[in-house]
Amino acid sequence: MLSISKFLGLVGLVTPATSSPTHAKRAPTIYLAGDSTMARGGGGGNTATDGWGNFFPYSVSLPVVNKAIGGRSARSFTVEGRFDEITRLVQPNDIVIIEFGHNDGGSLSSSDNGRTACPGAGSETCKSVYNGQQVTVLTYPAYLINAGRALTAKGAKVIISSPTPNNPWEGGGFVYSPSRFTTYSKSAAASIGSNAFFVDHGQYTANIFQSFGKQRVDSFFPNDHTHTSPAGADTVSRAFVKGLLCAGGSFLSGSIKNSTGSVEGNCI
């Protein structure tokens, strides 16, 4: 019969299994930050319009979280803490697509709507009064750069997108001129650094709209010249995908379901 001391010694020789279960590698999440042209329901929350972000999940194999909300600008998205919310949520290698521009213009001299950015392409600031409070307003690119740097500091990748065009056939003939927010978006991506990328969504969308012709494109805008029908939103989403594919997929390389040739339009 073994003594207690010998028994305990033998027990000590038995080494429990130390291998831990293998955990599947976490798939990155895509977050969308933008205005009504990207948001679910588009410009009215009814079935007549929808934002392109609602169709984007069909083109990628990664989960998509649409944080876009109607009526927002880069400034108001910042002030309301919506960029902060996404920054808290992101994990390394997540991708955040940022697209504003439709609500960021206007003037601060008459009245401040809480959305207008300070004019300028850099670090200029403006003093304004909003809701009875003195506020400091930054430029459009400054809001994007601040958000992008906070996100990339968490290990996320950022795609800055130019705003989608209003109906370029509205006047009878096709007219599209990129706004200053396209230039600002491109410069912001460059300022954020190697973990940011620019997609000229506006130009890719305009090119497809031109090829479709007036009648078809007019049908994409049931209420006004900005907000698209679901069919229009689907086309605008595909235009964004085209921009990614033409750049080799950017941070979404290997996660895009479409082939370059399967999406309308040409690479620019």
PDB file of C-alpha atoms in Angstrom:
ATOM      1  CA  MET A   1       0.000   0.000   0.000  1.00  0.00           C
ATOM      2  CA  LEU A   2       1.319   3.444  -0.933  1.00  0.00           C
ATOM      3  CA  SER A   3       1.891   5.940   1.805  1.00  0.00           C
ATOM      4  CA  ILE A   4       0.095   9.250   1.551  1.00  0.00           C
ATOM      5  CA  SER A   5       3.372  11.049   0.857  1.00  0.00           C
ATOM      6  CA  LYS A   6       4.273   8.690  -2.011  1.00  0.00           C
ATOM      7  CA  PHE A   7       0.735   8.969  -3.431  1.00  0.00           C
ATOM      8  CA  LEU A   8       0.912  12.768  -3.426  1.00  0.00           C
ATOM      9  CA  GLY A   9       4.315  12.575  -5.093  1.00  0.00           C
ATOM     10  CA  LEU A  10       2.905  10.448  -7.896  1.00  0.00           C
ATOM     11  CA  VAL A  11      -0.028  12.811  -8.312  1.00  0.00           C
ATOM     12  CA  GLY A  12       2.452  15.649  -8.721  1.00  0.00           C
ATOM     13  CA  LEU A  13       3.968  13.841 -11.685  1.00  0.00           C
ATOM     14  CA  VAL A  14       0.694  13.954 -13.576  1.00  0.00           C
ATOM     15  CA  THR A  15       0.714  17.112 -15.676  1.00  0.00           C
ATOM     16  CA  PRO A  16      -2.730  18.363 -16.713  1.00  0.00           C
ATOM     17  CA  ALA A  17      -3.303  19.247 -20.347  1.00  0.00           C
ATOM     18  CA  THR A  18      -2.311  22.826 -20.929  1.00  0.00           C
ATOM     19  CA  SER A  19      -3.372  23.254 -24.537  1.00  0.00           C
ATOM     20  CA  SER A  20      -6.186  25.746 -24.956  1.00  0.00           C
ATOM     21  CA  PRO A  21      -8.874  25.453 -27.585  1.00  0.00           C
ATOM     22  CA  THR A  22      -8.008  27.032 -30.884  1.00  0.00           C
ATOM     23  CA  HIS A  23      -9.878  30.277 -31.387  1.00  0.00           C
ATOM     24  CA  ALA A  24     -10.956  31.227 -34.869  1.00  0.00           C
ATOM     25  CA  LYS A  25      -9.375  34.406 -36.154  1.00  0.00           C
ATOM     26  CA  ARG A  26     -11.740  37.324 -35.718  1.00  0.00           C
ATOM     27  CA  ALA A  27     -13.111  38.736 -38.964  1.00  0.00           C
ATOM     28  CA  PRO A  28     -12.789  42.512 -39.244  1.00  0.00           C
ATOM     29  CA  THR A  29     -15.958  44.588 -39.012  1.00  0.00           C
ATOM     30  CA  ILE A  30     -16.773  47.413 -41.423  1.00  0.00           C
ATOM     31  CA  TYR A  31     -18.322  50.541 -39.901  1.00  0.00           C
ATOM     32  CA  LEU A  32     -20.056  53.200 -42.004  1.00  0.00           C
ATOM     33  CA  ALA A  33     -20.101  56.847 -40.937  1.00  0.00           C
ATOM     34  CA  GLY A  34     -22.035  59.294 -43.082  1.00  0.00           C
ATOM     35  CA  ASP A  35     -25.230  61.182 -43.816  1.00  0.00           C
ATOM     36  CA  SER A  36     -28.628  60.256 -45.289  1.00  0.00           C
ATOM     37  CA  THR A  37     -27.150  59.268 -48.652  1.00  0.00           C
ATOM     38  CA  MET A  38     -25.469  56.388 -46.819  1.00  0.00           C
ATOM     39  CA  ALA A  39     -27.984  55.786 -44.019  1.00  0.00           C
ATOM     40  CA  ARG A  40     -30.731  53.198 -43.873  1.00  0.00           C
ATOM     41  CA  GLY A  41     -33.920  54.749 -45.204  1.00  0.00           C
ATOM     42  CA  GLY A  42     -32.082  57.530 -47.002  1.00  0.00           C
ATOM     43  CA  GLY A  43     -33.767  60.896 -46.934  1.00  0.00           C
ATOM     44  CA  GLY A  44     -37.043  60.138 -45.273  1.00  0.00           C
ATOM     45  CA  GLY A  45     -37.037  56.744 -43.669  1.00  0.00           C
ATOM     46  CA  ASN A  46     -39.637  55.321 -46.057  1.00  0.00           C
ATOM     47  CA  THR A  47     -39.518  52.811 -48.865  1.00  0.00           C
ATOM     48  CA  ALA A  48     -39.200  55.516 -51.541  1.00  0.00           C
ATOM     49  CA  THR A  49     -35.560  56.240 -50.694  1.00  0.00           C
ATOM     50  CA  ASP A  50     -32.619  54.401 -49.237  1.00  0.00           C
ATOM     51  CA  GLY A  51     -28.944  54.997 -48.558  1.00  0.00           C
ATOM     52  CA  TRP A  52     -26.200  53.122 -50.374  1.00  0.00           C
ATOM     53  CA  GLY A  53     -24.839  51.754 -47.106  1.00  0.00           C
ATOM     54  CA  ASN A  54     -27.893  49.528 -46.873  1.00  0.00           C
ATOM     55  CA  PHE A  55     -26.775  47.678 -50.034  1.00  0.00           C
ATOM     56  CA  PHE A  56     -23.042  47.578 -49.407  1.00  0.00           C
ATOM     57  CA  PRO A  57     -23.199  44.387 -47.262  1.00  0.00           C
ATOM     58  CA  TYR A  58     -24.256  42.427 -50.361  1.00  0.00           C
ATOM     59  CA  SER A  59     -20.865  43.123 -51.945  1.00  0.00           C
ATOM     60  CA  VAL A  60     -18.571  42.147 -49.075  1.00  0.00           C
ATOM     61  CA  SER A  61     -18.000  39.023 -47.018  1.00  0.00           C
ATOM     62  CA  LEU A  62     -17.413  40.934 -43.769  1.00  0.00           C
ATOM     63  CA  PRO A  63     -20.003  42.164 -41.259  1.00  0.00           C
ATOM     64  CA  VAL A  64     -21.134  45.755 -41.848  1.00  0.00           C
ATOM     65  CA  VAL A  65     -22.434  48.109 -39.137  1.00  0.00           C
ATOM     66  CA  ASN A  66     -24.142  51.161 -40.620  1.00  0.00           C
ATOM     67  CA  LYS A  67     -23.745  54.108 -38.250  1.00  0.00           C
ATOM     68  CA  ALA A  68     -24.691  56.726 -40.861  1.00  0.00           C
ATOM     69  CA  ILE A  69     -27.554  59.032 -39.911  1.00  0.00           C
ATOM     70  CA  GLY A  70     -29.538  61.544 -41.908  1.00  0.00           C
ATOM     71  CA  GLY A  71     -28.883  65.254 -41.684  1.00  0.00           C
ATOM     72  CA  ARG A  72     -25.362  64.945 -40.332  1.00  0.00           C
ATOM     73  CA  SER A  73     -22.129  66.559 -41.386  1.00  0.00           C
ATOM     74  CA  ALA A  74     -18.546  65.858 -40.392  1.00  0.00           C
ATOM     75  CA  ARG A  75     -18.947  68.576 -37.775  1.00  0.00           C
ATOM     76  CA  SER A  76     -22.239  67.430 -36.245  1.00  0.00           C
ATOM     77  CA  PHE A  77     -21.179  63.771 -36.363  1.00  0.00           C
ATOM     78  CA  THR A  78     -18.153  64.851 -34.323  1.00  0.00           C
ATOM     79  CA  VAL A  79     -19.953  67.120 -31.859  1.00  0.00           C
ATOM     80  CA  GLU A  80     -22.672  64.543 -31.177  1.00  0.00           C
ATOM     81  CA  GLY A  81     -20.002  62.006 -30.217  1.00  0.00           C
ATOM     82  CA  ARG A  82     -20.752  59.631 -33.064  1.00  0.00           C
ATOM     83  CA  PHE A  83     -17.130  59.345 -34.168  1.00  0.00           C
ATOM     84  CA  ASP A  84     -16.211  58.768 -30.513  1.00  0.00           C
ATOM     85  CA  GLU A  85     -18.724  55.916 -30.364  1.00  0.00           C
ATOM     86  CA  ILE A  86     -17.198  54.192 -33.382  1.00  0.00           C
ATOM     87  CA  THR A  87     -13.695  54.755 -31.990  1.00  0.00           C
ATOM     88  CA  ARG A  88     -14.707  52.974 -28.801  1.00  0.00           C
ATOM     89  CA  LEU A  89     -16.146  50.070 -30.788  1.00  0.00           C
ATOM     90  CA  VAL A  90     -13.368  49.428 -33.308  1.00  0.00           C
ATOM     91  CA  GLN A  91     -10.752  46.760 -32.850  1.00  0.00           C
ATOM     92  CA  PRO A  92      -7.491  46.334 -34.755  1.00  0.00           C
ATOM     93  CA  ASN A  93      -7.992  45.773 -38.501  1.00  0.00           C
ATOM     94  CA  ASP A  94     -11.614  46.939 -38.502  1.00  0.00           C
ATOM     95  CA  ILE A  95     -12.428  49.265 -41.407  1.00  0.00           C
ATOM     96  CA  VAL A  96     -14.312  52.559 -41.110  1.00  0.00           C
ATOM     97  CA  ILE A  97     -15.739  54.161 -44.263  1.00  0.00           C
ATOM     98  CA  ILE A  98     -16.398  57.889 -43.834  1.00  0.00           C
ATOM     99  CA  GLU A  99     -18.431  59.909 -46.331  1.00  0.00           C
ATOM    100  CA  PHE A 100     -19.858  63.384 -45.776  1.00  0.00           C
ATOM    101  CA  GLY A 101     -20.218  66.566 -47.831  1.00  0.00           C
ATOM    102  CA  HIS A 102     -23.924  67.073 -48.514  1.00  0.00           C
ATOM    103  CA  ASN A 103     -24.606  68.962 -45.273  1.00  0.00           C
ATOM    104  CA  ASP A 104     -21.219  70.547 -44.648  1.00  0.00           C
ATOM    105  CA  GLY A 105     -21.489  73.688 -46.755  1.00  0.00           C
ATOM    106  CA  GLY A 106     -23.242  76.942 -46.070  1.00  0.00           C
ATOM    107  CA  SER A 107     -22.247  80.077 -44.203  1.00  0.00           C
ATOM    108  CA  LEU A 108     -21.605  80.742 -40.534  1.00  0.00           C
ATOM    109  CA  SER A 109     -22.082  84.492 -40.945  1.00  0.00           C
ATOM    110  CA  SER A 110     -25.888  84.638 -40.842  1.00  0.00           C
ATOM    111  CA  SER A 111     -26.989  81.739 -38.657  1.00  0.00           C
ATOM    112  CA  ASP A 112     -25.300  78.533 -37.548  1.00  0.00           C
ATOM    113  CA  ASN A 113     -27.221  75.309 -38.218  1.00  0.00           C
ATOM    114  CA  GLY A 114     -24.717  73.164 -36.334  1.00  0.00           C
ATOM    115  CA  ARG A 115     -23.562  71.426 -39.487  1.00  0.00           C
ATOM    116  CA  THR A 116     -21.609  73.994 -41.493  1.00  0.00           C
ATOM    117  CA  ALA A 117     -17.822  73.705 -41.334  1.00  0.00           C
ATOM    118  CA  CYS A 118     -15.387  76.581 -41.115  1.00  0.00           C
ATOM    119  CA  PRO A 119     -14.183  77.535 -44.602  1.00  0.00           C
ATOM    120  CA  GLY A 120     -10.695  76.330 -45.386  1.00  0.00           C
ATOM    121  CA  ALA A 121      -8.607  73.327 -46.247  1.00  0.00           C
ATOM    122  CA  GLY A 122      -6.419  73.125 -43.161  1.00  0.00           C
ATOM    123  CA  SER A 123      -6.317  74.081 -39.498  1.00  0.00           C
ATOM    124  CA  GLU A 124      -8.369  77.269 -39.756  1.00  0.00           C
ATOM    125  CA  THR A 125     -11.002  77.812 -37.058  1.00  0.00           C
ATOM    126  CA  CYS A 126     -14.115  79.970 -36.862  1.00  0.00           C
ATOM    127  CA  LYS A 127     -15.936  81.393 -33.859  1.00  0.00           C
ATOM    128  CA  SER A 128     -19.686  80.972 -34.007  1.00  0.00           C
ATOM    129  CA  VAL A 129     -22.823  80.923 -31.885  1.00  0.00           C
ATOM    130  CA  TYR A 130     -24.892  77.737 -31.938  1.00  0.00           C
ATOM    131  CA  ASN A 131     -27.897  77.168 -29.665  1.00  0.00           C
ATOM    132  CA  GLY A 132     -26.941  80.278 -27.767  1.00  0.00           C
ATOM    133  CA  GLN A 133     -23.422  79.025 -27.031  1.00  0.00           C
ATOM    134  CA  GLN A 134     -20.080  80.281 -28.295  1.00  0.00           C
ATOM    135  CA  VAL A 135     -18.435  77.473 -30.252  1.00  0.00           C
ATOM    136  CA  THR A 136     -15.234  76.927 -32.201  1.00  0.00           C
ATOM    137  CA  VAL A 137     -15.829  75.411 -35.624  1.00  0.00           C
ATOM    138  CA  LEU A 138     -13.142  73.463 -37.493  1.00  0.00           C
ATOM    139  CA  THR A 139     -12.721  72.941 -41.213  1.00  0.00           C
ATOM    140  CA  TYR A 140     -14.198  69.930 -42.992  1.00  0.00           C
ATOM    141  CA  PRO A 141     -10.828  68.198 -43.484  1.00  0.00           C
ATOM    142  CA  ALA A 142      -9.877  68.852 -39.853  1.00  0.00           C
ATOM    143  CA  TYR A 143     -12.943  66.950 -38.622  1.00  0.00           C
ATOM    144  CA  LEU A 144     -12.099  64.028 -40.897  1.00  0.00           C
ATOM    145  CA  ILE A 145      -8.422  64.031 -39.944  1.00  0.00           C
ATOM    146  CA  ASN A 146      -9.192  64.119 -36.213  1.00  0.00           C
ATOM    147  CA  ALA A 147     -11.611  61.214 -36.555  1.00  0.00           C
ATOM    148  CA  GLY A 148      -9.282  59.249 -38.812  1.00  0.00           C
ATOM    149  CA  ARG A 149      -6.288  59.622 -36.502  1.00  0.00           C
ATOM    150  CA  ALA A 150      -8.329  58.537 -33.477  1.00  0.00           C
ATOM    151  CA  LEU A 151      -9.549  55.468 -35.364  1.00  0.00           C
ATOM    152  CA  THR A 152      -6.157  54.469 -36.729  1.00  0.00           C
ATOM    153  CA  ALA A 153      -4.652  54.898 -33.258  1.00  0.00           C
ATOM    154  CA  LYS A 154      -6.954  52.027 -32.238  1.00  0.00           C
ATOM    155  CA  GLY A 155      -5.602  49.917 -35.106  1.00  0.00           C
ATOM    156  CA  ALA A 156      -8.480  50.496 -37.516  1.00  0.00           C
ATOM    157  CA  LYS A 157      -8.184  51.252 -41.228  1.00  0.00           C
ATOM    158  CA  VAL A 158     -10.018  54.262 -42.649  1.00  0.00           C
ATOM    159  CA  ILE A 159     -11.481  54.839 -46.102  1.00  0.00           C
ATOM    160  CA  ILE A 160     -12.403  58.462 -46.801  1.00  0.00           C
ATOM    161  CA  SER A 161     -14.969  58.753 -49.589  1.00  0.00           C
ATOM    162  CA  SER A 162     -15.979  61.768 -51.639  1.00  0.00           C
ATOM    163  CA  PRO A 163     -19.689  62.683 -51.474  1.00  0.00           C
ATOM    164  CA  THR A 164     -22.151  61.181 -53.925  1.00  0.00           C
ATOM    165  CA  PRO A 165     -23.424  63.519 -56.653  1.00  0.00           C
ATOM    166  CA  ASN A 166     -26.830  65.107 -56.826  1.00  0.00           C
ATOM    167  CA  ASN A 167     -28.724  64.059 -59.945  1.00  0.00           C
ATOM    168  CA  PRO A 168     -26.336  65.184 -62.718  1.00  0.00           C
ATOM    169  CA  TRP A 169     -29.136  64.973 -65.314  1.00  0.00           C
ATOM    170  CA  GLU A 170     -31.404  67.347 -63.415  1.00  0.00           C
ATOM    171  CA  GLY A 171     -30.871  70.276 -65.782  1.00  0.00           C
ATOM    172  CA  GLY A 172     -31.662  68.281 -68.913  1.00  0.00           C
ATOM    173  CA  GLY A 173     -28.093  67.486 -69.926  1.00  0.00           C
ATOM    174  CA  PHE A 174     -25.403  65.695 -67.989  1.00  0.00           C
ATOM    175  CA  VAL A 175     -23.362  67.991 -65.724  1.00  0.00           C
ATOM    176  CA  TYR A 176     -21.050  66.867 -62.943  1.00  0.00           C
ATOM    177  CA  SER A 177     -18.350  68.910 -61.274  1.00  0.00           C
ATOM    178  CA  PRO A 178     -16.677  67.562 -58.138  1.00  0.00           C
ATOM    179  CA  SER A 179     -17.227  69.816 -55.129  1.00  0.00           C
ATOM    180  CA  ARG A 180     -14.507  71.131 -52.862  1.00  0.00           C
ATOM    181  CA  PHE A 181     -15.406  68.343 -50.452  1.00  0.00           C
ATOM    182  CA  THR A 182     -13.911  65.850 -52.891  1.00  0.00           C
ATOM    183  CA  THR A 183     -10.569  67.664 -52.725  1.00  0.00           C
ATOM    184  CA  TYR A 184     -10.869  67.988 -48.951  1.00  0.00           C
ATOM    185  CA  SER A 185     -11.643  64.278 -48.554  1.00  0.00           C
ATOM    186  CA  LYS A 186      -8.642  63.264 -50.619  1.00  0.00           C
ATOM    187  CA  SER A 187      -6.291  65.558 -48.699  1.00  0.00           C
ATOM    188  CA  ALA A 188      -7.668  64.334 -45.365  1.00  0.00           C
ATOM    189  CA  ALA A 189      -6.917  60.715 -46.277  1.00  0.00           C
ATOM    190  CA  ALA A 190      -3.360  61.689 -47.192  1.00  0.00           C
ATOM    191  CA  SER A 191      -2.925  63.545 -43.902  1.00  0.00           C
ATOM    192  CA  ILE A 192      -4.136  60.582 -41.842  1.00  0.00           C
ATOM    193  CA  GLY A 193      -1.386  58.437 -43.327  1.00  0.00           C
ATOM    194  CA  SER A 194      -0.818  54.941 -44.622  1.00  0.00           C
ATOM    195  CA  ASN A 195      -3.766  53.485 -42.729  1.00  0.00           C
ATOM    196  CA  ALA A 196      -6.182  55.680 -44.674  1.00  0.00           C
ATOM    197  CA  PHE A 197      -7.289  55.491 -48.293  1.00  0.00           C
ATOM    198  CA  PHE A 198      -9.361  57.740 -50.565  1.00  0.00           C
ATOM    199  CA  VAL A 199     -12.146  56.591 -52.900  1.00  0.00           C
ATOM    200  CA  ASP A 200     -13.624  59.112 -55.336  1.00  0.00           C
ATOM    201  CA  HIS A 201     -17.133  57.775 -54.904  1.00  0.00           C
ATOM    202  CA  GLY A 202     -18.657  60.866 -56.479  1.00  0.00           C
ATOM    203  CA  GLN A 203     -16.779  60.459 -59.754  1.00  0.00           C
ATOM    204  CA  TYR A 204     -17.393  56.718 -59.986  1.00  0.00           C
ATOM    205  CA  THR A 205     -21.107  57.280 -59.379  1.00  0.00           C
ATOM    206  CA  ALA A 206     -21.268  60.131 -61.892  1.00  0.00           C
ATOM    207  CA  ASN A 207     -19.598  57.984 -64.554  1.00  0.00           C
ATOM    208  CA  ILE A 208     -22.186  55.246 -64.127  1.00  0.00           C
ATOM    209  CA  PHE A 209     -25.032  57.766 -64.080  1.00  0.00           C
ATOM    210  CA  GLN A 210     -23.758  59.229 -67.339  1.00  0.00           C
ATOM    211  CA  SER A 211     -23.730  55.831 -69.004  1.00  0.00           C
ATOM    212  CA  PHE A 212     -27.278  55.063 -67.806  1.00  0.00           C
ATOM    213  CA  GLY A 213     -28.818  58.173 -69.359  1.00  0.00           C
ATOM    214  CA  LYS A 214     -31.310  60.755 -68.122  1.00  0.00           C
ATOM    215  CA  GLN A 215     -34.494  58.695 -67.987  1.00  0.00           C
ATOM    216  CA  ARG A 216     -33.066  55.899 -65.908  1.00  0.00           C
ATOM    217  CA  VAL A 217     -31.155  58.165 -63.552  1.00  0.00           C
ATOM    218  CA  ASP A 218     -34.128  60.499 -63.058  1.00  0.00           C
ATOM    219  CA  SER A 219     -36.063  57.463 -61.809  1.00  0.00           C
ATOM    220  CA  PHE A 220     -33.419  57.032 -59.097  1.00  0.00           C
ATOM    221  CA  PHE A 221     -34.422  60.355 -57.480  1.00  0.00           C
ATOM    222  CA  PRO A 222     -38.129  60.101 -56.548  1.00  0.00           C
ATOM    223  CA  ASN A 223     -38.296  62.991 -54.064  1.00  0.00           C
ATOM    224  CA  ASP A 224     -35.435  65.411 -54.745  1.00  0.00           C
ATOM    225  CA  HIS A 225     -32.063  65.591 -56.464  1.00  0.00           C
ATOM    226  CA  THR A 226     -30.062  64.120 -53.562  1.00  0.00           C
ATOM    227  CA  HIS A 227     -31.755  61.037 -52.120  1.00  0.00           C
ATOM    228  CA  THR A 228     -31.947  57.873 -54.175  1.00  0.00           C
ATOM    229  CA  SER A 229     -34.512  55.143 -54.551  1.00  0.00           C
ATOM    230  CA  PRO A 230     -33.474  51.648 -53.454  1.00  0.00           C
ATOM    231  CA  ALA A 231     -32.487  50.895 -57.060  1.00  0.00           C
ATOM    232  CA  GLY A 232     -30.446  54.080 -57.145  1.00  0.00           C
ATOM    233  CA  ALA A 233     -28.849  53.288 -53.786  1.00  0.00           C
ATOM    234  CA  ASP A 234     -27.850  49.878 -55.085  1.00  0.00           C
ATOM    235  CA  THR A 235     -26.171  51.519 -58.082  1.00  0.00           C
ATOM    236  CA  VAL A 236     -24.382  54.036 -55.847  1.00  0.00           C
ATOM    237  CA  SER A 237     -23.164  51.184 -53.645  1.00  0.00           C
ATOM    238  CA  ARG A 238     -21.808  49.363 -56.684  1.00  0.00           C
ATOM    239  CA  ALA A 239     -20.022  52.547 -57.737  1.00  0.00           C
ATOM    240  CA  PHE A 240     -18.206  52.592 -54.392  1.00  0.00           C
ATOM    241  CA  VAL A 241     -17.281  48.941 -54.848  1.00  0.00           C
ATOM    242  CA  LYS A 242     -15.969  49.784 -58.324  1.00  0.00           C
ATOM    243  CA  GLY A 243     -13.697  52.397 -56.774  1.00  0.00           C
ATOM    244  CA  LEU A 244     -12.335  49.814 -54.360  1.00  0.00           C
ATOM    245  CA  LEU A 245     -11.838  47.174 -57.042  1.00  0.00           C
ATOM    246  CA  CYS A 246     -10.027  49.584 -59.335  1.00  0.00           C
ATOM    247  CA  ALA A 247      -7.589  50.235 -56.489  1.00  0.00           C
ATOM    248  CA  GLY A 248      -6.981  46.533 -55.942  1.00  0.00           C
ATOM    249  CA  GLY A 249      -9.483  46.295 -53.116  1.00  0.00           C
ATOM    250  CA  SER A 250      -7.682  48.658 -50.753  1.00  0.00           C
ATOM    251  CA  PHE A 251      -8.121  47.448 -47.157  1.00  0.00           C
ATOM    252  CA  LEU A 252     -10.944  45.172 -48.310  1.00  0.00           C
ATOM    253  CA  SER A 253      -8.813  43.141 -50.700  1.00  0.00           C
ATOM    254  CA  GLY A 254     -10.045  39.556 -50.636  1.00  0.00           C
ATOM    255  CA  SER A 255     -13.356  40.504 -49.008  1.00  0.00           C
ATOM    256  CA  ILE A 256     -15.205  41.920 -52.031  1.00  0.00           C
ATOM    257  CA  LYS A 257     -17.596  39.498 -53.722  1.00  0.00           C
ATOM    258  CA  ASN A 258     -17.826  41.348 -57.037  1.00  0.00           C
ATOM    259  CA  SER A 259     -15.248  41.140 -59.781  1.00  0.00           C
ATOM    260  CA  THR A 260     -14.067  44.390 -61.323  1.00  0.00           C
ATOM    261  CA  GLY A 261     -15.656  43.609 -64.667  1.00  0.00           C
ATOM    262  CA  SER A 262     -19.017  42.784 -63.127  1.00  0.00           C
ATOM    263  CA  VAL A 263     -19.583  46.379 -61.976  1.00  0.00           C
ATOM    264  CA  GLU A 264     -20.554  49.102 -64.430  1.00  0.00           C
ATOM    265  CA  GLY A 265     -18.171  51.891 -65.305  1.00  0.00           C
ATOM    266  CA  ASN A 266     -14.461  52.201 -65.983  1.00  0.00           C
ATOM    267  CA  CYS A 267     -11.543  52.646 -63.607  1.00  0.00           C
ATOM    268  CA  ILE A 268     -10.327  56.213 -63.236  1.00  0.00           C
TER     269      ILE A 268
END
